[in-house]
RNA sequence: GGGCGAUUAGCUCAGCUGGUCAGAGCGCUCGCCUCACACGCGAGAGGCCACUGGUUCAAGUCCAGUAUCGCCCACCA
C-alpha cells in the first residue's frame, strides 16, 4: 500500500488514460458467450469540426452504463464508429481546403490542396477522386482529435478497431445490405417528383426536412375563362411557377367554384388552357379558395398531380434555374423572358409580365410562412422529377408499417415516453425512404446499367456485382463480363453515379460493428444488441432506419434498450446553439474542472431530460472528486482494512447497515438506466460518511477507546471505502482508480460491483441503520451550540445534557463515547423526555 | 391544428405505485486556520410545490381544464 502525503487530482487523467491504454483495460473479450456480453450500438459520430459539449453529455451517459455493466461482470462490447461519409465531411473539406468537386474533371495524381485554401476567394475545382481523397485525409485527422477528447473523458470503449462508415468493410456491408434489399424487393428505383436541394444539387429524404419561417407574398393573378365568362382569381406565393401550371383546384363543396368545375381557363401571359378541378385537399379558407397546381411548387401539388392524373410541365432544372425549353403548350416568346433565370429572378420577371398583361391585381401582400428546407441547406427546397433509389420503410405499405411499430413496442425506451416520438414518425410517413444522393463522398450504389445502341442507360437492365467483390465503385470498377473500354459506349455499361444517404450506411451500425458476413461468429455474440444510446433528435432518422434495416434483413428488433439523452440548454433555457457550443470546448472544461467533474455534471441529468449547461454542477463534481481523494487518504492512513468480523461498535454496525441500502438502491437504479439516482444515493451517503461518521470515529480510530474499538472503526472504514469507491467508479473513473491503486490490486474498473453481502452483518436488527442519522442530529446540535457561540469546533464542552425520547436516549447511550469524542465533551448526561425532538444543553 | 414533456426555495434539480415530502446542492448570511481536505469545516435564513376545479378521511403526489416554456408532427394557394 502506498498512500501519498498530499494527494491531488492533477495529472490523474494523463496517468490513468495512458495506463488503461497500455493495459488494454477495455479490450473486448470475444470468447464470451452472448449471455455474458453486454453490447452497445455506439453512435458513429460525424467528426467534422469540433466536439460539442452536448456530445460529451450524451456519450458520458453511455459510458456510465458500460462501466456499470462491466463491473457487474458482463463483458462489454463498446465499439467506436466514425460517420465520416456524407455532406458534413464534404462541406468541411470544401471550406478547409478551398476546393470543390467537379466530377467531369480527370483525376490528378500530383494534386496538392491549395495553401491557405480556406481564405481563397474562389474554390478550386478538382476531380471526384481527388475530392474523396481529401475527405479521407481530413476526416481521419478530425477523428484523431475526437478520439483524444473521448479518451480524456474516459469513455471505456475498445479503441482497438474503431470503424469508419467510409471504410472498406462498412462500405461492403452497406452495399451488400442494399443488394439483398434489392433482391428481396425492399429497394427499388423510381422516377418521381423529389424534394431537391439546389445548392447541393441532391435529392433529400423526408427525415431530413425542416420548416423555417420565411417572408413571402401573395400575388393575386387572374385566369381568363375559356368560355368567356370573365376571370378566376387565384393567390400564389410562387408566381414564377405560372408556366408550370397544369390546373386550378378548389374544394368540391365550395359553392363559389362549383359552376367552374369541368371548365377550362387560360393561364395569363403563357396562354395555356388548364382545367378547373375539385379536390378535397383544397382549402376554401386559403387565399381565394382556389389554387393553381404547378409541377411542382409543393408536396400538395405532387398529390394533386398524381391523384388528378394531370400532365407534367416541368420548368425547374436541378441547378435551380428555369429550363431552357418551354413545356408543352406554353407561349415560347413569353417563356423566353424567364428561361435560364433563377427562381428569384424569374419571379420578378413573371410579375412584370403579369403587370404588363393586367393580370395582377393590386400589390403583392407580404406574409411570413413556413418553407421546407433541407436541414443542412440554406435555400428553400424545390421539387424536381428525378430517378432515385428508394427503400421500403412502411411509408406506402400498412403491413410493413404495423410490423415496424411492433418493433418499436418491443424496445425498452428510456425514458418510456420517447416511444411516442417513434410512433408519431412512423405513422406520419408519406412515402418510402429515398436513399440516393447526388453527392460524391459516400458509399456508391453497387449498380451499373447496360447502355442501349444509342448509348443511353437502360434503367431496368441492372448489372450487379458479386457479393464477394464488394466494396466496389461502379465509376471505376467494371461489371462482371465487361471491360473498362465498354464504359459509356453504346451496348456497353455505365455506373450508377449516386451515393447512398449517410443514414443508409449508419442504419447498419449494428451490422458494421458486429462484422456481419465478415465475422459471423462475432455478430452472433453481440447481436441483437443490448443498448442503443442516442439523441432524441435522431429517433426519426438513425433509430428508425436501423429498425427498418434490422427488420428487413433479420426480422428482429436490433436492440433490447434505447437510451435517449436530452439536449444541453443555455443558461437562458434555449437549446444550446452550435456556435455557442463550439466556443466552450470540452478540453477547456476538462482543463478547468477535470474530466471526473464534467462527467459528474453529465451524470446528474436524467435520460431524456434537457439539462442546463451548468459549470456550477462541474464545480460540485470537482469538489466531490477532491473529497474522495482526501477522505480516502485519511481512512487509509489511519489503517482502514475491510474485515467484517472486526466490526463490533454500534455506530460502525449502523454505518454498514445504511450502506447496504445504498448498494441496493444504486444497483437497482443503474440496472434500470437511472444513473442519476444511483449517483444521488451514493453521493448523499458519502457526504454523511465524511462529515458525520468519520468525525465521530476519528478519536476511536486513533485508539482512544481501546484496541477493539479502533479495530472496529478501521474495519468499517475499509469496508465502506471499498464499496463507495466502486459505487463511484462509473461516474469518476480517474479519482476512483487513483485511490484504488493505493491499496488494491488491479483496476477498479474491472473490480466487482459491490453487493449487499459484502457489508452484511449477522444478527442485525431493524433499527440499527437509523442510529447513524440519530447521532448525526445530536452531533449537529453540539456543533450548533459552538457555532452560535462563535467558537471553534474543537472548543471543549465541559458538560452536555442530552434530552430526547426514551427510546432515542437508549440508543444514543450506546454511542455516547463517539459523540463525546467528536464534540470534545468531557461529561455527557442523558435525560429521557416526552418530546420527540432532541435537545442538548451545552456548557463550555 | 394534433401530440409529447416540463412548471417544487434566487439558481440547478430530487420527491417511485397518494398519508414525517415540503427536500438536496449551489448562491446568500453568520461563524470556524478542527492535526484527511481553507480546492476546507460548521450553523442558519429562503417555497401557501404555475393556476382553477374535482376524486379521497388524506394530493407537489391521481383526474379535468387553463396558462407559460421546450420539443415533435401537420399545414404552408
Coordinates of C-alpha atoms in Angstrom, one line a residue, chain A residues 1 10-11 27 51 65 76 237 239 294 304 372 454 594 677 822:
Chain A
X1 CA 0.0 0.0 0.0
X10 CA -3.8 17.0 -11.0
X11 CA -2.2 14.7 -13.5
X27 CA -10.4 -4.6 -24.7
X51 CA -16.8 18.3 -30.5
X65 CA -23.9 2.1 -18.4
X76 CA -18.9 -5.1 -22.6
X237 CA -46.6 32.9 -53.4
X239 CA -45.9 33.3 -59.5
X294 CA -48.0 23.5 -60.8
X304 CA -52.9 16.7 -56.8
X372 CA -39.4 23.5 -46.4
X454 CA -27.7 4.9 -78.7
X594 CA -11.3 17.8 -14.5
X677 CA -30.5 8.2 -8.8
X822 CA -16.4 14.2 18.3

